[in-house]
XYZ file of C-alpha atoms in Angstrom:
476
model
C 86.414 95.436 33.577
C 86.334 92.055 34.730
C 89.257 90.952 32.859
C 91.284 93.692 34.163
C 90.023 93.387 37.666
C 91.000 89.348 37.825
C 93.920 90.088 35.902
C 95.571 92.643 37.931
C 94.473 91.312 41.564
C 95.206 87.437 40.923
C 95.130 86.933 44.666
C 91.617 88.706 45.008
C 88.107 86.967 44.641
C 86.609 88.363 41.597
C 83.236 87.809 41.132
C 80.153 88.464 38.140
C 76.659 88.390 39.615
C 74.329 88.130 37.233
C 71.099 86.865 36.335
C 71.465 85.933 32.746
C 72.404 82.653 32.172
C 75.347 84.158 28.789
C 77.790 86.839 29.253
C 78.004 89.250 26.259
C 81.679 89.285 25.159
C 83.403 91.915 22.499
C 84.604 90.906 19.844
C 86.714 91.885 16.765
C 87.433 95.088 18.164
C 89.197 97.875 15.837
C 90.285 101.066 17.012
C 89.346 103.084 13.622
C 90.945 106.247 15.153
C 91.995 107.895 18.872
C 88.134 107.799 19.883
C 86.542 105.551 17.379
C 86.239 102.276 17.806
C 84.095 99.475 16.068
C 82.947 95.869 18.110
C 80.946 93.403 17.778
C 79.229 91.814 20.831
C 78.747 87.882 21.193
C 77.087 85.424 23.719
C 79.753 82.930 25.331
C 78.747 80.195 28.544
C 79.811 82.349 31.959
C 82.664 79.086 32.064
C 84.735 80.878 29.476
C 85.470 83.163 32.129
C 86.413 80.993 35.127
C 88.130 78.775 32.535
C 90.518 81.850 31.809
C 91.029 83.333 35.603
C 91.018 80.701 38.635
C 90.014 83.901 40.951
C 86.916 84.728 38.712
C 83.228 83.351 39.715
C 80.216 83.576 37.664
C 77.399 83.374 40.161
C 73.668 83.145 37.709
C 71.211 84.980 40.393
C 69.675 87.858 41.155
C 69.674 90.490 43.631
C 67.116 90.604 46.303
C 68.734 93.666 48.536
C 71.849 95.655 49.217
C 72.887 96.724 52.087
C 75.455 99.674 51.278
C 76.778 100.350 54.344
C 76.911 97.024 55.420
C 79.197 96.524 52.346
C 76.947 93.013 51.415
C 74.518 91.979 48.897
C 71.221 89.570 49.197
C 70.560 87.391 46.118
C 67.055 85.710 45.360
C 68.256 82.578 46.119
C 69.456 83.601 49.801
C 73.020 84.061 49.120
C 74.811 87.062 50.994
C 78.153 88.272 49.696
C 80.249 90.328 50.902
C 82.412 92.869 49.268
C 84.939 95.260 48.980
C 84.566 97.366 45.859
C 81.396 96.673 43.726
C 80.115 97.938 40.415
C 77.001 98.226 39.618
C 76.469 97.679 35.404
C 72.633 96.408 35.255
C 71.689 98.643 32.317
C 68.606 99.607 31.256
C 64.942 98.315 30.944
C 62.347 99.638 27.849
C 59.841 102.186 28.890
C 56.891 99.804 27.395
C 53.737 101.915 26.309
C 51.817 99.176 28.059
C 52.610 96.694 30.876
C 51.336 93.020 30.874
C 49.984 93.221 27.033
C 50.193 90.435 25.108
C 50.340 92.113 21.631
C 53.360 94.733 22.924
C 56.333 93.852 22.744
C 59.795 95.210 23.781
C 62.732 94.289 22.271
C 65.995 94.800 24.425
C 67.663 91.098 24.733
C 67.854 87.722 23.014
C 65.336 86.253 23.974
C 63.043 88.913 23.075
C 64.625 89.492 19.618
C 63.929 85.469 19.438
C 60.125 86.044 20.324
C 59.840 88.968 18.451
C 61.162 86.567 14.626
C 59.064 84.153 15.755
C 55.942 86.692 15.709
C 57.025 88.117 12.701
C 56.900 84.735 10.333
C 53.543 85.212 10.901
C 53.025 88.692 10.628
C 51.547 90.701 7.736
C 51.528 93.986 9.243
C 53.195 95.127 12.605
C 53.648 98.991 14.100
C 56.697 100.179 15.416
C 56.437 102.905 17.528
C 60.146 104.907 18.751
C 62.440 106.881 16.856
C 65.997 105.385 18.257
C 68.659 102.588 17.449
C 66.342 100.040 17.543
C 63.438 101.359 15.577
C 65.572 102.607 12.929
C 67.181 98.797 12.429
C 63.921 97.102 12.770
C 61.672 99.164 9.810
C 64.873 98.598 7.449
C 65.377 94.874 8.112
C 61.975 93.356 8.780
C 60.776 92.476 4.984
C 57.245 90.473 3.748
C 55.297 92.458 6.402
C 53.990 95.349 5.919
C 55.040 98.374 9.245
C 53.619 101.383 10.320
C 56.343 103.593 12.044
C 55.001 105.755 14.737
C 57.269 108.607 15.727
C 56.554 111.781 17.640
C 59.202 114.045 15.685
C 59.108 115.661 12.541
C 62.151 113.166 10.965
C 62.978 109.674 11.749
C 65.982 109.233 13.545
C 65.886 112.478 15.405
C 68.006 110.949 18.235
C 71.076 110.402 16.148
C 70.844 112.944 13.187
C 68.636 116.169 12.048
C 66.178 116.061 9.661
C 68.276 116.495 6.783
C 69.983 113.051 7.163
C 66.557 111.843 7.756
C 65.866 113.059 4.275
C 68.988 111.057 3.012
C 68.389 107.943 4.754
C 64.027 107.773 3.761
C 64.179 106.400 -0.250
C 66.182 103.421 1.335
C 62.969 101.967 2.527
C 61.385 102.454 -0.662
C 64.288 100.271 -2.443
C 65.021 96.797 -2.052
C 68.216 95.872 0.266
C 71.183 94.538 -1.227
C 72.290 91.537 -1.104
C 73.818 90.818 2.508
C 77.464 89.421 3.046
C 77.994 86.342 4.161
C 76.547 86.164 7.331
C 79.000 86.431 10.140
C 79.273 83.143 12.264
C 79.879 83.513 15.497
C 78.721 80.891 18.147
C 75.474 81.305 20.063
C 74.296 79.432 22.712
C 71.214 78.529 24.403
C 70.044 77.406 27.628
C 66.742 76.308 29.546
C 64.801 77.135 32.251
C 63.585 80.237 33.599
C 65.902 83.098 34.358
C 66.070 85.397 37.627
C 64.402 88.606 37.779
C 66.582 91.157 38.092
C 70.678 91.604 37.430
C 73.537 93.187 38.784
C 76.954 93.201 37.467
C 80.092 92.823 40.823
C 82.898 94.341 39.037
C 81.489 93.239 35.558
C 79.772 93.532 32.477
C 76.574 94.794 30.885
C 73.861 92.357 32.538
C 70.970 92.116 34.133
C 68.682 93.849 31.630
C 64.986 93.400 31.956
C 63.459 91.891 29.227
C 60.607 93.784 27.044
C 57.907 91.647 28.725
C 59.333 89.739 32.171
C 62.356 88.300 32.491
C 65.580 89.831 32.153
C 68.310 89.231 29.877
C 71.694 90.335 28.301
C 71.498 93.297 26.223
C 71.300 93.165 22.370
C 74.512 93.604 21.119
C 75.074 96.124 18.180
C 74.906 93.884 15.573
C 71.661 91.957 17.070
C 69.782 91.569 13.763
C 72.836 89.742 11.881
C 72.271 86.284 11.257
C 68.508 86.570 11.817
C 66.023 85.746 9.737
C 63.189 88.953 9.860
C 60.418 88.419 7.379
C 57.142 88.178 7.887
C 54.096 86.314 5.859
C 53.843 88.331 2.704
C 55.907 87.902 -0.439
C 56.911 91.728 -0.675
C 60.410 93.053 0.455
C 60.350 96.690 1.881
C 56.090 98.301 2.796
C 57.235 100.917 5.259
C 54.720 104.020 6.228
C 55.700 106.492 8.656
C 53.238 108.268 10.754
C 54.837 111.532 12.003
C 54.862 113.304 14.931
C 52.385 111.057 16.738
C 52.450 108.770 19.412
C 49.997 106.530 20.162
C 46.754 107.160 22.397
C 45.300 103.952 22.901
C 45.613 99.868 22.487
C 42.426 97.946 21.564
C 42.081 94.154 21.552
C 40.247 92.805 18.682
C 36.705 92.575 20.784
C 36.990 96.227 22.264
C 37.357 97.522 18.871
C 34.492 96.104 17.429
C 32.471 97.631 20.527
C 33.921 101.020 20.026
C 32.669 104.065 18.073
C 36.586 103.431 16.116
C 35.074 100.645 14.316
C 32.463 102.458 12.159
C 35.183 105.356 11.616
C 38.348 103.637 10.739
C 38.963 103.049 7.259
C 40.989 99.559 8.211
C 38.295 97.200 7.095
C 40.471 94.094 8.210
C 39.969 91.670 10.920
C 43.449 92.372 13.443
C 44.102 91.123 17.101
C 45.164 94.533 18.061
C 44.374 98.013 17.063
C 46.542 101.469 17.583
C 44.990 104.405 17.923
C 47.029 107.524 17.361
C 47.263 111.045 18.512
C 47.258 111.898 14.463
C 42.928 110.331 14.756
C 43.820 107.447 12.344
C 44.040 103.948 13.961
C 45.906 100.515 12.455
C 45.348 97.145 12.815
C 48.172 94.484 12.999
C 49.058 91.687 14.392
C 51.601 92.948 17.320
C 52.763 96.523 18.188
C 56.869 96.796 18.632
C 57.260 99.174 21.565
C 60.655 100.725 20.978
C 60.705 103.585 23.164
C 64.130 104.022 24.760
C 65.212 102.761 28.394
C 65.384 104.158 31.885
C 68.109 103.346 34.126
C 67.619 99.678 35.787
C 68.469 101.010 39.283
C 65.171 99.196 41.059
C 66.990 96.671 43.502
C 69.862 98.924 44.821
C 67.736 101.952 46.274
C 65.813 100.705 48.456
C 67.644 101.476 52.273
C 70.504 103.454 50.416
C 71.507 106.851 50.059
C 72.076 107.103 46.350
C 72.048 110.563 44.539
C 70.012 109.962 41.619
C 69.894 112.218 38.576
C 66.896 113.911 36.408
C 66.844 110.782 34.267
C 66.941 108.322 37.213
C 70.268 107.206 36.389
C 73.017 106.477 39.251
C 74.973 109.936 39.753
C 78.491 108.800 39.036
C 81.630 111.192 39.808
C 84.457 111.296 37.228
C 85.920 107.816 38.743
C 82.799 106.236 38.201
C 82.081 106.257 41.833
C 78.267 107.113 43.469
C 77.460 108.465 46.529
C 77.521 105.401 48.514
C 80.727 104.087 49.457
C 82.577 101.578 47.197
C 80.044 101.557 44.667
C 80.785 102.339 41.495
C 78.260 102.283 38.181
C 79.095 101.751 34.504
C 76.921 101.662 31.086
C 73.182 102.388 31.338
C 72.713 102.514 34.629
C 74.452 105.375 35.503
C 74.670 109.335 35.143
C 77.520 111.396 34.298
C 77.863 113.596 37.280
C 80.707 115.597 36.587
C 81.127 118.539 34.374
C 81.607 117.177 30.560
C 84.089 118.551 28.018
C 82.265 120.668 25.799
C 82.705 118.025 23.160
C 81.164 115.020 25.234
C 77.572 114.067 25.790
C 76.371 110.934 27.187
C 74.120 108.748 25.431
C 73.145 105.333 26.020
C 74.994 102.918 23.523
C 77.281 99.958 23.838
C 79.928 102.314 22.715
C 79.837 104.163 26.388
C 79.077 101.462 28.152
C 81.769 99.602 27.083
C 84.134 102.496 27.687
C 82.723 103.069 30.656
C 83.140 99.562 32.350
C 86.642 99.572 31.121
C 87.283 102.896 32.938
C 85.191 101.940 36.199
C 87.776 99.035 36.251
C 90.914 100.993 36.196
C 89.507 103.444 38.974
C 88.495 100.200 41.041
C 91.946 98.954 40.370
C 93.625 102.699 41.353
C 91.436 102.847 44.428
C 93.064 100.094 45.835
C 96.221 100.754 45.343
C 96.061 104.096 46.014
C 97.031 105.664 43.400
C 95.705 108.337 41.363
C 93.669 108.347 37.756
C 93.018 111.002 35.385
C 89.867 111.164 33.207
C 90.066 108.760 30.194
C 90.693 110.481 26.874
C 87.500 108.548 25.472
C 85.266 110.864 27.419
C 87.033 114.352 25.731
C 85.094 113.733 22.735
C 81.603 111.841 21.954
C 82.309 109.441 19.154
C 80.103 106.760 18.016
C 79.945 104.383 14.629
C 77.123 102.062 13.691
C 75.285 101.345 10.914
C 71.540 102.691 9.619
C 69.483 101.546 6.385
C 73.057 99.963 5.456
C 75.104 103.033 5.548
C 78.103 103.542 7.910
C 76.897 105.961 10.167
C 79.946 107.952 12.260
C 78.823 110.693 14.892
C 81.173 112.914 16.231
C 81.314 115.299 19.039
C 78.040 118.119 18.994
C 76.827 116.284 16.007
C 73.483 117.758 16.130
C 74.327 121.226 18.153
C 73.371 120.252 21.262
C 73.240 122.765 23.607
C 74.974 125.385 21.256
C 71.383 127.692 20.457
C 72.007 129.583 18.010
C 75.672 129.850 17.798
C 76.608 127.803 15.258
C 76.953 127.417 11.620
C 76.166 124.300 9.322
C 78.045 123.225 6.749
C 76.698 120.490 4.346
C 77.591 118.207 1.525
C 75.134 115.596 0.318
C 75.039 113.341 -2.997
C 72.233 111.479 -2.898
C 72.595 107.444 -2.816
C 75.865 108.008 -1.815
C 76.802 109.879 1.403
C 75.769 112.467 3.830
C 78.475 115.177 5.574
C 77.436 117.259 7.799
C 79.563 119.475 9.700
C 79.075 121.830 12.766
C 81.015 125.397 13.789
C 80.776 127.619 16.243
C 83.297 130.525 16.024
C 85.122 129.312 13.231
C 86.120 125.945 15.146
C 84.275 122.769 14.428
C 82.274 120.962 17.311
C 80.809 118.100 15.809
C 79.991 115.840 12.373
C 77.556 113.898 11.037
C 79.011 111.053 8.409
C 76.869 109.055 6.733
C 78.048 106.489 3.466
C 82.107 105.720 3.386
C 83.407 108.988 3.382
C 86.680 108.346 5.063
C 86.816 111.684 6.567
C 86.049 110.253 10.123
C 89.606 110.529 11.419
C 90.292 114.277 9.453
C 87.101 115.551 11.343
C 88.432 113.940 14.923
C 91.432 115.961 14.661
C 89.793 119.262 13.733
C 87.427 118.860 16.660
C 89.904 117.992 18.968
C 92.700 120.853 17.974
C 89.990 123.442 17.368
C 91.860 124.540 14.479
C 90.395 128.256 13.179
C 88.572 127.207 10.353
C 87.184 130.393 9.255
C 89.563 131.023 6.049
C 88.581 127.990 4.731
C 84.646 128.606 4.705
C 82.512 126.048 2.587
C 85.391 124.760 0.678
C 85.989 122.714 3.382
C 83.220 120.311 2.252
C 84.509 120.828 -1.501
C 84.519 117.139 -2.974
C 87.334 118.194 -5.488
C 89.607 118.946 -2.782
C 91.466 115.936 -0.927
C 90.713 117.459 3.010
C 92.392 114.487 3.984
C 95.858 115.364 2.934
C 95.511 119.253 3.087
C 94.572 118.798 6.987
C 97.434 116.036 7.284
């Protein structure tokens, strides 16, 4: 967004405010098909920018007020800027299941990911407790430390795939991991001092974040764990146990454990500084609990005096140019709500993916606004498409991948060889809506194209998933 913004407008002040100290830059982007796309996300010094564009300006603070109507913001520092367009991007902060503990911690930026390997070398037993992207990369990667997963479904992973995936994905934690590639070396950089308290993004890029326990910083990229050493104090490689549909009920430091009846009941005869105590009745020792709950939308500085429309999950209501309700603001990434009816193939969910795609799209509205000129929907929000990676298996979600909001109107199709890949596909009156890939299937860019021509797919009926037929070429 910025790019394209400072780019565009060369006479125009451009500026980022922000109060993380690194900007979080793609890199090695592919475009693996029309909606697919694969990135990863780097820290580079703010200068890189202003280096590039003479009109850009990287201002490290952190906003105190805005005054919507006014068109100006108040930083921390007791700078006021004025503006003419602004877009909001400051993401997301973790729902912690406990403020102010010591022993929970959230992991959402750098420096928490830093805190949270510096914990772990000591570590011989930690909980996780969450179900999402981050839970599901931490229980696979952290080795020599034994975890107890805590999630409140029936299968892990129940954000991103149903329980038969889950069933796919489980015996990895029971094996040991392979042998990682050569790690990937991209510069990182580090700074001193303390950092602002809150973020906000003026025509720019994912910032702002709050970190797990205080201060805020730039969002993990995708790839966060690469290059990061995660082991803990034992000499074993994977000790995962998953607790299922429980949550937990209650945190005890070392002393109040000893003085409660828990003590005499719990079967954990170890001396820990903490103590979980699930809804399941069994408690755990360890030596820190990982609270990996999800986010909420990091709106907190911008409400107060304004006249936002907020949706049910808090989130900025955004039109389909990105725009809220307040004039000249515009929001992008977590922070922000799709307000406008969705294709029928399109959810929003909060990944780097979208808010990437997002910021882009916010900037090309900004940019049409001005010069009055009009701007259709991007084609990245007609289908949901998303590609990661999960217990080291490419992981490619497409469209209603897991039948949301279809009931009972749909039909499952499913191929599965275990070890090797997952397929998973979803119709609904002959048509396919969505797919679950999991493993190197290459069928990523066949599937797109069925979704998006809603092709009758009835004659075909489960030999569509037949292995001994090439679907790429007979759909070509």
């Amino acid at each position: 967004m910025l790019l394209l913004l400072a780019s565009q407008f060369p006479s125009a002040d451009v500026a980022l405010l922000t109060a993380a100290p690194l900007i979080k830059a793609v890199c090695n982007f592919k475009q693996v098909s029309k909606t697919l796309e694969e990135f990863d996300v780097e820290e580079r010094p703010s200068s890189v920018l202003e280096e590039k564009y003479p009109n850009l300006r990287v201002i490290q603070s952190a906003v105190k007020a805005l005054h919507a109507q006014q068109h100006t913001l108040q930083t921390v520092d007791g700078l006021e800027i004025h503006y003419e367009k602004l877009c909001i991007c400051s993401g997301g902060r973790p729902k912690l299941l406990t403020q102010d503990n010591p022993y929970v911690l959230g992991i959402r930026d750098t420096d928490s990911a830093q805190e949270f390997q510096k914990r772990l070398s000591k570590a011989k037993r930690i909980v996780v407790v969450g179900n999402g992207g981050i839970a599901l990369e931490l229980v696979y990667e952290v080795e020599g430390c034994e975890v107890i997963w805590v999630v409140k479904d029936k299968a892990i992973g129940n954000t991103f795939f149903d329980a038969g995936a889950a069933q796919f994905l489980i015996p990895s934690l029971d094996t040991d991991k392979p042998e990682r590639a050569a790690t990937c070396k991209r510069a990182r950089y580090t700074i001193e001092g303390p950092a602002a308290t809150q973020g906000l993004a003026v025509g720019g890029d994912r910032q702002g974040q709050r970190r797990g326990l205080e201060e805020p910083g730039s969002a993990l990229g995708p790839d966060w764990h690469e290059g990061i050493s995660l082991r803990g104090a034992e000499e074993v490689s994977h000790r995962v146990s998953v607790e299922y549909q429980s949550e937990v009920k209650q945190i005890y430091t070392h002393q109040d454990f000893l003085l409660s009846p828990l003590a005499s009941q719990t079967a954990d005869t170890g001396s820990w500084p903490v103590y979980a105590q699930l809804t399941n009745g069994k408690t755990f020792g360890c030596d820190f609990i990982v609270s990996a709950t999800g986010v909420v939308p990091n709106t907190e500085p911008f409400l107060h005096g304004n006249s936002f429309a907020l949706a049910e999950d808090s989130g900025l209501k955004v039109d389909d140019h990105m725009m809220t309700t307040e004039p000249d603001i515009y929001a992008a990434g977590d922070v922000c709500t799709a307000g406008w009816e969705p294709s029928h193939l399109w959810q929003q969910m909060r990944l780097w993916t979208q808010a990437r795609q997002m910021g882009w799209y916010a900037g090309r509205c900004m940019a049409a606004d001005v010069l009055s000129e009009t701007i259709e929907l991007d084609f990245c929000f007609e289908l949901f498409s998303h590609i990661t990676k999960f217990f080291n298996y490419k992981v490619v979600l497409l469209g209603k991948f897991n039948g949301q909001g279809l009931g009972l109107n749909q039909e499952l199709l499913v191929r599965c060889t275990k070890g090797h890949e997952y397929v998973k596909v979803v119709l609904s009156g002959g048509r396919m809506l969505g797919a679950v890939l999991i493993g190197e299937t290459d069928l990523e860019e066949t599937f797109e194209n069925l979704i998006l021509n809603q092709m009758d797919l009835t004659p075909y009926g489960e030999e569509l998933l037949n292995p001994n037929i090439d679907i790429e070429d007979y759909f070509d």
